[in-house]
Amino acid sequence: QVQLVESGGGLVQTGGSLRLSCAASGITFSSYAMGWFRQAPGKERVFVSAINYGGNTHYADSVKGRFTISRDNSKNTVYLQMNSLKPEDTAVYYCAADLWGSGTNRARDYAYWGQGTQVTVSS
Protein backbone atom coordinates (compact mmCIF):
# COMPACT_ATOMS: atom_id res chain seq x y z
CA GLN A 1 0.00 0.00 0.00
CA VAL A 2 1.44 3.31 -1.10
CA GLN A 3 1.40 6.16 1.38
CA LEU A 4 2.67 9.69 1.09
CA VAL A 5 2.43 11.64 4.33
CA GLU A 6 3.13 15.36 4.39
CA SER A 7 4.11 17.28 7.51
CA GLY A 8 5.59 20.60 8.49
CA GLY A 9 2.81 22.96 7.56
CA GLY A 10 1.56 25.68 9.83
CA LEU A 11 1.00 29.37 10.36
CA VAL A 12 3.89 31.75 9.68
CA GLN A 13 4.28 35.48 9.20
CA THR A 14 5.26 37.09 5.92
CA GLY A 15 8.97 36.65 5.36
CA GLY A 16 9.15 33.55 7.52
CA SER A 17 10.20 30.02 6.66
CA LEU A 18 8.81 26.52 6.84
CA ARG A 19 10.15 23.14 5.82
CA LEU A 20 7.68 20.61 4.52
CA SER A 21 8.42 16.89 4.55
CA CYS A 22 6.80 14.06 2.68
CA ALA A 23 7.51 10.54 3.87
CA ALA A 24 6.82 7.77 1.38
CA SER A 25 6.14 4.11 1.96
CA GLY A 26 5.09 1.23 -0.26
CA ILE A 27 7.19 2.39 -3.21
CA THR A 28 10.80 2.10 -4.31
CA PHE A 29 11.35 5.73 -3.48
CA SER A 30 14.61 6.19 -5.38
CA SER A 31 12.83 5.27 -8.64
CA TYR A 32 10.28 8.05 -8.36
CA ALA A 33 10.20 11.68 -9.26
CA MET A 34 8.65 13.58 -6.38
CA GLY A 35 6.63 16.72 -6.82
CA TRP A 36 5.05 19.38 -4.68
CA PHE A 37 1.79 21.03 -5.72
CA ARG A 38 -0.43 23.49 -3.91
CA GLN A 39 -4.06 24.46 -3.95
CA ALA A 40 -5.42 27.70 -2.60
CA PRO A 41 -9.10 28.04 -1.65
CA GLY A 42 -11.27 28.25 -4.75
CA LYS A 43 -8.35 27.71 -7.10
CA GLU A 44 -6.90 24.84 -9.08
CA ARG A 45 -4.03 22.71 -7.88
CA VAL A 46 -0.79 24.09 -9.32
CA PHE A 47 2.78 22.92 -9.61
CA VAL A 48 5.35 24.18 -7.12
CA SER A 49 8.47 22.07 -7.52
CA ALA A 50 9.75 18.63 -8.44
CA ILE A 51 12.87 16.53 -8.17
CA ASN A 52 13.43 13.51 -10.36
CA TYR A 53 15.11 10.25 -9.47
CA GLY A 54 18.41 11.66 -10.72
CA GLY A 55 18.19 14.69 -8.49
CA ASN A 56 17.33 17.25 -11.16
CA THR A 57 15.02 19.95 -9.86
CA HIS A 58 12.31 22.15 -11.33
CA TYR A 59 10.47 25.12 -9.88
CA ALA A 60 7.49 27.24 -10.68
CA ASP A 61 8.49 30.79 -11.52
CA SER A 62 6.55 32.04 -8.50
CA VAL A 63 8.81 30.22 -6.05
CA LYS A 64 12.21 30.28 -7.77
CA GLY A 65 14.88 31.63 -5.47
CA ARG A 66 12.69 31.19 -2.39
CA PHE A 67 11.88 27.45 -2.27
CA THR A 68 14.30 24.53 -2.39
CA ILE A 69 13.34 20.93 -2.99
CA SER A 70 15.54 18.05 -1.88
CA ARG A 71 15.29 14.35 -1.25
CA ASP A 72 16.86 11.81 1.06
CA ASN A 73 16.52 8.38 -0.48
CA SER A 74 17.81 6.72 2.70
CA LYS A 75 14.78 8.13 4.53
CA ASN A 76 12.27 7.85 1.67
CA THR A 77 11.54 11.52 2.21
CA VAL A 78 11.30 14.61 0.05
CA TYR A 79 11.55 18.10 1.51
CA LEU A 80 10.44 21.55 0.49
CA GLN A 81 12.30 24.37 2.20
CA MET A 82 10.23 27.52 1.89
CA ASN A 83 11.83 30.87 2.66
CA SER A 84 10.66 34.46 2.30
CA LEU A 85 7.07 33.31 2.47
CA LYS A 86 4.32 35.56 1.14
CA PRO A 87 0.57 35.59 1.80
CA GLU A 88 0.03 34.30 -1.73
CA ASP A 89 1.89 31.12 -0.75
CA THR A 90 -1.05 30.23 1.49
CA ALA A 91 -2.46 26.91 0.31
CA VAL A 92 -2.70 23.22 1.01
CA TYR A 93 0.55 21.65 -0.15
CA TYR A 94 0.53 18.16 -1.61
CA CYS A 95 3.37 15.85 -2.46
CA ALA A 96 3.11 13.39 -5.32
CA ALA A 97 5.10 10.53 -6.84
CA ASP A 98 5.76 9.66 -10.49
CA LEU A 99 7.58 6.41 -11.32
CA TRP A 100 10.71 7.12 -13.40
CA GLY A 101 9.34 10.58 -13.95
CA SER A 102 11.35 13.52 -15.20
CA GLY A 103 9.84 15.82 -12.61
CA THR A 104 7.13 17.39 -14.72
CA ASN A 105 4.75 20.16 -13.75
CA ARG A 106 1.70 18.17 -14.88
CA ALA A 107 -0.40 16.81 -12.04
CA ARG A 108 -1.77 14.06 -14.28
CA ASP A 109 1.72 12.52 -14.56
CA TYR A 110 1.81 11.71 -10.85
CA ALA A 111 0.19 8.44 -9.80
CA TYR A 112 0.31 8.81 -6.03
CA TRP A 113 -0.68 11.72 -3.82
CA GLY A 114 -0.56 12.64 -0.18
CA GLN A 115 -3.40 14.15 1.81
CA GLY A 116 -1.82 17.58 2.01
CA THR A 117 -0.61 19.95 4.69
CA GLN A 118 -1.91 23.47 5.27
CA VAL A 119 0.45 26.41 4.96
CA THR A 120 -0.89 29.80 6.03
CA VAL A 121 1.16 32.96 5.67
CA SER A 122 -0.18 35.96 7.55
CA SER A 123 0.40 39.52 6.39
PDB file of N, CA, C and O in Angstrom, residues 7-70:
ATOM      1  N   SER A   7       4.073  16.649   6.191  1.00  0.00           N
ATOM      2  CA  SER A   7       4.106  17.282   7.505  1.00  0.00           C
ATOM      3  C   SER A   7       4.901  18.575   7.402  1.00  0.00           C
ATOM      4  O   SER A   7       5.569  18.827   6.387  1.00  0.00           O
ATOM      5  N   GLY A   8       4.800  19.387   8.443  1.00  0.00           N
ATOM      6  CA  GLY A   8       5.589  20.603   8.494  1.00  0.00           C
ATOM      7  C   GLY A   8       4.840  21.882   8.194  1.00  0.00           C
ATOM      8  O   GLY A   8       5.409  22.972   8.286  1.00  0.00           O
ATOM      9  N   GLY A   9       3.579  21.761   7.812  1.00  0.00           N
ATOM     10  CA  GLY A   9       2.806  22.955   7.558  1.00  0.00           C
ATOM     11  C   GLY A   9       2.485  23.698   8.831  1.00  0.00           C
ATOM     12  O   GLY A   9       2.745  23.221   9.939  1.00  0.00           O
ATOM     13  N   GLY A  10       1.923  24.895   8.666  1.00  0.00           N
ATOM     14  CA  GLY A  10       1.557  25.684   9.833  1.00  0.00           C
ATOM     15  C   GLY A  10       1.302  27.121   9.466  1.00  0.00           C
ATOM     16  O   GLY A  10       1.160  27.474   8.294  1.00  0.00           O
ATOM     17  N   LEU A  11       1.246  27.937  10.502  1.00  0.00           N
ATOM     18  CA  LEU A  11       1.002  29.375  10.361  1.00  0.00           C
ATOM     19  C   LEU A  11       2.327  30.106  10.548  1.00  0.00           C
ATOM     20  O   LEU A  11       3.036  29.875  11.542  1.00  0.00           O
ATOM     21  N   VAL A  12       2.648  30.983   9.620  1.00  0.00           N
ATOM     22  CA  VAL A  12       3.892  31.745   9.684  1.00  0.00           C
ATOM     23  C   VAL A  12       3.639  33.153   9.183  1.00  0.00           C
ATOM     24  O   VAL A  12       2.717  33.374   8.385  1.00  0.00           O
ATOM     25  N   GLN A  13       4.419  34.099   9.647  1.00  0.00           N
ATOM     26  CA  GLN A  13       4.276  35.478   9.198  1.00  0.00           C
ATOM     27  C   GLN A  13       4.992  35.684   7.864  1.00  0.00           C
ATOM     28  O   GLN A  13       5.891  34.922   7.487  1.00  0.00           O
ATOM     29  N   THR A  14       4.595  36.713   7.166  1.00  0.00           N
ATOM     30  CA  THR A  14       5.264  37.090   5.925  1.00  0.00           C
ATOM     31  C   THR A  14       6.761  37.230   6.161  1.00  0.00           C
ATOM     32  O   THR A  14       7.195  37.842   7.141  1.00  0.00           O
ATOM     33  N   GLY A  15       7.531  36.629   5.250  1.00  0.00           N
ATOM     34  CA  GLY A  15       8.975  36.649   5.363  1.00  0.00           C
ATOM     35  C   GLY A  15       9.559  35.480   6.129  1.00  0.00           C
ATOM     36  O   GLY A  15      10.779  35.288   6.138  1.00  0.00           O
ATOM     37  N   GLY A  16       8.694  34.696   6.743  1.00  0.00           N
ATOM     38  CA  GLY A  16       9.155  33.548   7.521  1.00  0.00           C
ATOM     39  C   GLY A  16       9.467  32.341   6.664  1.00  0.00           C
ATOM     40  O   GLY A  16       9.388  32.386   5.423  1.00  0.00           O
ATOM     41  N   SER A  17       9.799  31.264   7.345  1.00  0.00           N
ATOM     42  CA  SER A  17      10.203  30.025   6.663  1.00  0.00           C
ATOM     43  C   SER A  17       9.481  28.826   7.249  1.00  0.00           C
ATOM     44  O   SER A  17       9.109  28.823   8.430  1.00  0.00           O
ATOM     45  N   LEU A  18       9.312  27.824   6.418  1.00  0.00           N
ATOM     46  CA  LEU A  18       8.808  26.517   6.835  1.00  0.00           C
ATOM     47  C   LEU A  18       9.528  25.458   6.013  1.00  0.00           C
ATOM     48  O   LEU A  18       9.936  25.720   4.874  1.00  0.00           O
ATOM     49  N   ARG A  19       9.645  24.276   6.575  1.00  0.00           N
ATOM     50  CA  ARG A  19      10.147  23.137   5.823  1.00  0.00           C
ATOM     51  C   ARG A  19       9.098  22.038   5.835  1.00  0.00           C
ATOM     52  O   ARG A  19       8.751  21.512   6.894  1.00  0.00           O
ATOM     53  N   LEU A  20       8.625  21.700   4.671  1.00  0.00           N
ATOM     54  CA  LEU A  20       7.675  20.609   4.522  1.00  0.00           C
ATOM     55  C   LEU A  20       8.437  19.311   4.272  1.00  0.00           C
ATOM     56  O   LEU A  20       9.478  19.303   3.621  1.00  0.00           O
ATOM     57  N   SER A  21       7.876  18.234   4.787  1.00  0.00           N
ATOM     58  CA  SER A  21       8.421  16.895   4.552  1.00  0.00           C
ATOM     59  C   SER A  21       7.327  16.011   3.992  1.00  0.00           C
ATOM     60  O   SER A  21       6.144  16.206   4.279  1.00  0.00           O
ATOM     61  N   CYS A  22       7.737  15.054   3.210  1.00  0.00           N
ATOM     62  CA  CYS A  22       6.802  14.064   2.681  1.00  0.00           C
ATOM     63  C   CYS A  22       7.479  12.701   2.790  1.00  0.00           C
ATOM     64  O   CYS A  22       8.466  12.444   2.087  1.00  0.00           O
ATOM     65  N   ALA A  23       6.958  11.873   3.661  1.00  0.00           N
ATOM     66  CA  ALA A  23       7.514  10.540   3.869  1.00  0.00           C
ATOM     67  C   ALA A  23       6.733   9.525   3.047  1.00  0.00           C
ATOM     68  O   ALA A  23       5.505   9.469   3.135  1.00  0.00           O
ATOM     69  N   ALA A  24       7.450   8.747   2.256  1.00  0.00           N
ATOM     70  CA  ALA A  24       6.823   7.767   1.375  1.00  0.00           C
ATOM     71  C   ALA A  24       7.031   6.350   1.881  1.00  0.00           C
ATOM     72  O   ALA A  24       8.076   6.034   2.459  1.00  0.00           O
ATOM     73  N   SER A  25       6.030   5.528   1.665  1.00  0.00           N
ATOM     74  CA  SER A  25       6.144   4.111   1.959  1.00  0.00           C
ATOM     75  C   SER A  25       5.375   3.335   0.896  1.00  0.00           C
ATOM     76  O   SER A  25       4.477   3.871   0.251  1.00  0.00           O
ATOM     77  N   GLY A  26       5.776   2.067   0.719  1.00  0.00           N
ATOM     78  CA  GLY A  26       5.086   1.232  -0.259  1.00  0.00           C
ATOM     79  C   GLY A  26       5.567   1.400  -1.680  1.00  0.00           C
ATOM     80  O   GLY A  26       4.979   0.822  -2.602  1.00  0.00           O
ATOM     81  N   ILE A  27       6.601   2.212  -1.888  1.00  0.00           N
ATOM     82  CA  ILE A  27       7.186   2.393  -3.208  1.00  0.00           C
ATOM     83  C   ILE A  27       8.705   2.299  -3.114  1.00  0.00           C
ATOM     84  O   ILE A  27       9.272   2.478  -2.036  1.00  0.00           O
ATOM     85  N   THR A  28       9.339   2.019  -4.244  1.00  0.00           N
ATOM     86  CA  THR A  28      10.801   2.096  -4.315  1.00  0.00           C
ATOM     87  C   THR A  28      11.144   3.554  -4.553  1.00  0.00           C
ATOM     88  O   THR A  28      11.231   4.028  -5.692  1.00  0.00           O
ATOM     89  N   PHE A  29      11.307   4.261  -3.471  1.00  0.00           N
ATOM     90  CA  PHE A  29      11.345   5.727  -3.482  1.00  0.00           C
ATOM     91  C   PHE A  29      12.365   6.260  -4.484  1.00  0.00           C
ATOM     92  O   PHE A  29      12.095   7.232  -5.192  1.00  0.00           O
ATOM     93  N   SER A  30      13.538   5.659  -4.535  1.00  0.00           N
ATOM     94  CA  SER A  30      14.609   6.188  -5.381  1.00  0.00           C
ATOM     95  C   SER A  30      14.269   6.139  -6.868  1.00  0.00           C
ATOM     96  O   SER A  30      14.935   6.792  -7.681  1.00  0.00           O
ATOM     97  N   SER A  31      13.236   5.395  -7.235  1.00  0.00           N
ATOM     98  CA  SER A  31      12.834   5.272  -8.641  1.00  0.00           C
ATOM     99  C   SER A  31      11.778   6.290  -9.051  1.00  0.00           C
ATOM    100  O   SER A  31      11.334   6.289 -10.190  1.00  0.00           O
ATOM    101  N   TYR A  32      11.387   7.116  -8.120  1.00  0.00           N
ATOM    102  CA  TYR A  32      10.283   8.046  -8.358  1.00  0.00           C
ATOM    103  C   TYR A  32      10.745   9.490  -8.401  1.00  0.00           C
ATOM    104  O   TYR A  32      11.579   9.919  -7.599  1.00  0.00           O
ATOM    105  N   ALA A  33      10.175  10.226  -9.348  1.00  0.00           N
ATOM    106  CA  ALA A  33      10.205  11.677  -9.256  1.00  0.00           C
ATOM    107  C   ALA A  33       9.188  12.085  -8.200  1.00  0.00           C
ATOM    108  O   ALA A  33       8.100  11.501  -8.111  1.00  0.00           O
ATOM    109  N   MET A  34       9.539  13.092  -7.426  1.00  0.00           N
ATOM    110  CA  MET A  34       8.647  13.582  -6.380  1.00  0.00           C
ATOM    111  C   MET A  34       8.315  15.046  -6.662  1.00  0.00           C
ATOM    112  O   MET A  34       9.213  15.844  -6.956  1.00  0.00           O
ATOM    113  N   GLY A  35       7.057  15.357  -6.554  1.00  0.00           N
ATOM    114  CA  GLY A  35       6.625  16.719  -6.817  1.00  0.00           C
ATOM    115  C   GLY A  35       5.868  17.313  -5.654  1.00  0.00           C
ATOM    116  O   GLY A  35       5.314  16.592  -4.810  1.00  0.00           O
ATOM    117  N   TRP A  36       5.883  18.626  -5.620  1.00  0.00           N
ATOM    118  CA  TRP A  36       5.050  19.380  -4.680  1.00  0.00           C
ATOM    119  C   TRP A  36       4.088  20.250  -5.499  1.00  0.00           C
ATOM    120  O   TRP A  36       4.512  20.929  -6.446  1.00  0.00           O
ATOM    121  N   PHE A  37       2.831  20.203  -5.128  1.00  0.00           N
ATOM    122  CA  PHE A  37       1.788  21.035  -5.719  1.00  0.00           C
ATOM    123  C   PHE A  37       1.084  21.752  -4.589  1.00  0.00           C
ATOM    124  O   PHE A  37       1.180  21.357  -3.422  1.00  0.00           O
ATOM    125  N   ARG A  38       0.341  22.788  -4.927  1.00  0.00           N
ATOM    126  CA  ARG A  38      -0.434  23.493  -3.909  1.00  0.00           C
ATOM    127  C   ARG A  38      -1.766  23.925  -4.474  1.00  0.00           C
ATOM    128  O   ARG A  38      -1.915  24.122  -5.681  1.00  0.00           O
ATOM    129  N   GLN A  39      -2.708  24.052  -3.561  1.00  0.00           N
ATOM    130  CA  GLN A  39      -4.056  24.458  -3.948  1.00  0.00           C
ATOM    131  C   GLN A  39      -4.581  25.459  -2.935  1.00  0.00           C
ATOM    132  O   GLN A  39      -4.730  25.132  -1.751  1.00  0.00           O
ATOM    133  N   ALA A  40      -4.834  26.649  -3.428  1.00  0.00           N
ATOM    134  CA  ALA A  40      -5.416  27.703  -2.599  1.00  0.00           C
ATOM    135  C   ALA A  40      -6.939  27.588  -2.658  1.00  0.00           C
ATOM    136  O   ALA A  40      -7.491  27.021  -3.616  1.00  0.00           O
ATOM    137  N   PRO A  41      -7.632  28.133  -1.659  1.00  0.00           N
ATOM    138  CA  PRO A  41      -9.099  28.037  -1.653  1.00  0.00           C
ATOM    139  C   PRO A  41      -9.713  28.598  -2.925  1.00  0.00           C
ATOM    140  O   PRO A  41      -9.385  29.709  -3.352  1.00  0.00           O
ATOM    141  N   GLY A  42     -10.571  27.811  -3.552  1.00  0.00           N
ATOM    142  CA  GLY A  42     -11.269  28.253  -4.751  1.00  0.00           C
ATOM    143  C   GLY A  42     -10.444  28.254  -6.018  1.00  0.00           C
ATOM    144  O   GLY A  42     -10.902  28.729  -7.064  1.00  0.00           O
ATOM    145  N   LYS A  43      -9.227  27.716  -5.932  1.00  0.00           N
ATOM    146  CA  LYS A  43      -8.345  27.715  -7.101  1.00  0.00           C
ATOM    147  C   LYS A  43      -7.920  26.293  -7.442  1.00  0.00           C
ATOM    148  O   LYS A  43      -8.091  25.368  -6.667  1.00  0.00           O
ATOM    149  N   GLU A  44      -7.373  26.150  -8.643  1.00  0.00           N
ATOM    150  CA  GLU A  44      -6.900  24.839  -9.078  1.00  0.00           C
ATOM    151  C   GLU A  44      -5.582  24.479  -8.388  1.00  0.00           C
ATOM    152  O   GLU A  44      -4.847  25.347  -7.927  1.00  0.00           O
ATOM    153  N   ARG A  45      -5.299  23.183  -8.386  1.00  0.00           N
ATOM    154  CA  ARG A  45      -4.027  22.709  -7.878  1.00  0.00           C
ATOM    155  C   ARG A  45      -2.934  23.059  -8.890  1.00  0.00           C
ATOM    156  O   ARG A  45      -3.090  22.806 -10.089  1.00  0.00           O
ATOM    157  N   VAL A  46      -1.846  23.650  -8.418  1.00  0.00           N
ATOM    158  CA  VAL A  46      -0.788  24.089  -9.316  1.00  0.00           C
ATOM    159  C   VAL A  46       0.562  23.540  -8.868  1.00  0.00           C
ATOM    160  O   VAL A  46       0.788  23.256  -7.690  1.00  0.00           O
ATOM    161  N   PHE A  47       1.428  23.431  -9.829  1.00  0.00           N
ATOM    162  CA  PHE A  47       2.776  22.919  -9.613  1.00  0.00           C
ATOM    163  C   PHE A  47       3.612  23.910  -8.807  1.00  0.00           C
ATOM    164  O   PHE A  47       3.534  25.124  -9.012  1.00  0.00           O
ATOM    165  N   VAL A  48       4.417  23.363  -7.894  1.00  0.00           N
ATOM    166  CA  VAL A  48       5.347  24.178  -7.121  1.00  0.00           C
ATOM    167  C   VAL A  48       6.792  23.793  -7.463  1.00  0.00           C
ATOM    168  O   VAL A  48       7.601  24.635  -7.855  1.00  0.00           O
ATOM    169  N   SER A  49       7.091  22.508  -7.315  1.00  0.00           N
ATOM    170  CA  SER A  49       8.468  22.069  -7.520  1.00  0.00           C
ATOM    171  C   SER A  49       8.503  20.567  -7.687  1.00  0.00           C
ATOM    172  O   SER A  49       7.565  19.866  -7.286  1.00  0.00           O
ATOM    173  N   ALA A  50       9.580  20.070  -8.291  1.00  0.00           N
ATOM    174  CA  ALA A  50       9.750  18.629  -8.441  1.00  0.00           C
ATOM    175  C   ALA A  50      11.234  18.290  -8.472  1.00  0.00           C
ATOM    176  O   ALA A  50      12.079  19.125  -8.836  1.00  0.00           O
ATOM    177  N   ILE A  51      11.514  17.052  -8.103  1.00  0.00           N
ATOM    178  CA  ILE A  51      12.869  16.532  -8.171  1.00  0.00           C
ATOM    179  C   ILE A  51      12.779  15.124  -8.737  1.00  0.00           C
ATOM    180  O   ILE A  51      11.983  14.314  -8.259  1.00  0.00           O
ATOM    181  N   ASN A  52      13.557  14.839  -9.772  1.00  0.00           N
ATOM    182  CA  ASN A  52      13.431  13.514 -10.359  1.00  0.00           C
ATOM    183  C   ASN A  52      14.367  12.527  -9.677  1.00  0.00           C
ATOM    184  O   ASN A  52      15.085  12.876  -8.726  1.00  0.00           O
ATOM    185  N   TYR A  53      14.341  11.293 -10.142  1.00  0.00           N
ATOM    186  CA  TYR A  53      15.111  10.252  -9.474  1.00  0.00           C
ATOM    187  C   TYR A  53      16.608  10.506  -9.591  1.00  0.00           C
ATOM    188  O   TYR A  53      17.385   9.998  -8.787  1.00  0.00           O
ATOM    189  N   GLY A  54      17.001  11.326 -10.561  1.00  0.00           N
ATOM    190  CA  GLY A  54      18.406  11.664 -10.724  1.00  0.00           C
ATOM    191  C   GLY A  54      18.835  12.887  -9.950  1.00  0.00           C
ATOM    192  O   GLY A  54      20.023  13.244  -9.952  1.00  0.00           O
ATOM    193  N   GLY A  55      17.874  13.513  -9.290  1.00  0.00           N
ATOM    194  CA  GLY A  55      18.188  14.688  -8.485  1.00  0.00           C
ATOM    195  C   GLY A  55      18.025  16.018  -9.193  1.00  0.00           C
ATOM    196  O   GLY A  55      18.303  17.068  -8.616  1.00  0.00           O
ATOM    197  N   ASN A  56      17.582  15.989 -10.455  1.00  0.00           N
ATOM    198  CA  ASN A  56      17.335  17.250 -11.160  1.00  0.00           C
ATOM    199  C   ASN A  56      16.078  17.907 -10.624  1.00  0.00           C
ATOM    200  O   ASN A  56      15.085  17.229 -10.349  1.00  0.00           O
ATOM    201  N   THR A  57      16.124  19.222 -10.494  1.00  0.00           N
ATOM    202  CA  THR A  57      15.023  19.949  -9.864  1.00  0.00           C
ATOM    203  C   THR A  57      14.354  20.922 -10.829  1.00  0.00           C
ATOM    204  O   THR A  57      14.977  21.387 -11.797  1.00  0.00           O
ATOM    205  N   HIS A  58      13.101  21.202 -10.543  1.00  0.00           N
ATOM    206  CA  HIS A  58      12.314  22.149 -11.331  1.00  0.00           C
ATOM    207  C   HIS A  58      11.455  22.966 -10.372  1.00  0.00           C
ATOM    208  O   HIS A  58      11.000  22.446  -9.349  1.00  0.00           O
ATOM    209  N   TYR A  59      11.243  24.231 -10.729  1.00  0.00           N
ATOM    210  CA  TYR A  59      10.471  25.119  -9.881  1.00  0.00           C
ATOM    211  C   TYR A  59       9.495  25.947 -10.710  1.00  0.00           C
ATOM    212  O   TYR A  59       9.798  26.322 -11.843  1.00  0.00           O
ATOM    213  N   ALA A  60       8.367  26.242 -10.105  1.00  0.00           N
ATOM    214  CA  ALA A  60       7.485  27.235 -10.685  1.00  0.00           C
ATOM    215  C   ALA A  60       8.147  28.597 -10.571  1.00  0.00           C
ATOM    216  O   ALA A  60       8.897  28.861  -9.621  1.00  0.00           O
ATOM    217  N   ASP A  61       7.875  29.461 -11.529  1.00  0.00           N
ATOM    218  CA  ASP A  61       8.495  30.794 -11.516  1.00  0.00           C
ATOM    219  C   ASP A  61       8.178  31.549 -10.229  1.00  0.00           C
ATOM    220  O   ASP A  61       9.001  32.320  -9.737  1.00  0.00           O
ATOM    221  N   SER A  62       6.991  31.300  -9.688  1.00  0.00           N
ATOM    222  CA  SER A  62       6.548  32.044  -8.504  1.00  0.00           C
ATOM    223  C   SER A  62       7.352  31.722  -7.254  1.00  0.00           C
ATOM    224  O   SER A  62       7.291  32.475  -6.281  1.00  0.00           O
ATOM    225  N   VAL A  63       8.079  30.609  -7.265  1.00  0.00           N
ATOM    226  CA  VAL A  63       8.812  30.217  -6.052  1.00  0.00           C
ATOM    227  C   VAL A  63      10.316  30.144  -6.274  1.00  0.00           C
ATOM    228  O   VAL A  63      11.069  29.896  -5.320  1.00  0.00           O
ATOM    229  N   LYS A  64      10.760  30.347  -7.497  1.00  0.00           N
ATOM    230  CA  LYS A  64      12.211  30.283  -7.768  1.00  0.00           C
ATOM    231  C   LYS A  64      12.974  31.266  -6.900  1.00  0.00           C
ATOM    232  O   LYS A  64      12.573  32.416  -6.749  1.00  0.00           O
ATOM    233  N   GLY A  65      14.056  30.791  -6.333  1.00  0.00           N
ATOM    234  CA  GLY A  65      14.880  31.630  -5.473  1.00  0.00           C
ATOM    235  C   GLY A  65      14.408  31.689  -4.036  1.00  0.00           C
ATOM    236  O   GLY A  65      15.127  32.200  -3.168  1.00  0.00           O
ATOM    237  N   ARG A  66      13.212  31.172  -3.765  1.00  0.00           N
ATOM    238  CA  ARG A  66      12.686  31.186  -2.392  1.00  0.00           C
ATOM    239  C   ARG A  66      12.516  29.772  -1.837  1.00  0.00           C
ATOM    240  O   ARG A  66      12.691  29.555  -0.636  1.00  0.00           O
ATOM    241  N   PHE A  67      12.143  28.838  -2.691  1.00  0.00           N
ATOM    242  CA  PHE A  67      11.883  27.455  -2.274  1.00  0.00           C
ATOM    243  C   PHE A  67      13.003  26.549  -2.780  1.00  0.00           C
ATOM    244  O   PHE A  67      13.547  26.755  -3.868  1.00  0.00           O
ATOM    245  N   THR A  68      13.307  25.522  -2.001  1.00  0.00           N
ATOM    246  CA  THR A  68      14.295  24.533  -2.394  1.00  0.00           C
ATOM    247  C   THR A  68      13.764  23.133  -2.122  1.00  0.00           C
ATOM    248  O   THR A  68      13.357  22.840  -0.993  1.00  0.00           O
ATOM    249  N   ILE A  69      13.768  22.312  -3.149  1.00  0.00           N
ATOM    250  CA  ILE A  69      13.338  20.925  -2.989  1.00  0.00           C
ATOM    251  C   ILE A  69      14.573  20.042  -2.855  1.00  0.00           C
ATOM    252  O   ILE A  69      15.620  20.300  -3.475  1.00  0.00           O
ATOM    253  N   SER A  70      14.450  19.009  -2.040  1.00  0.00           N
ATOM    254  CA  SER A  70      15.541  18.049  -1.880  1.00  0.00           C
ATOM    255  C   SER A  70      14.947  16.704  -1.506  1.00  0.00           C
ATOM    256  O   SER A  70      13.765  16.622  -1.146  1.00  0.00           O
TER     257      SER A  70
END
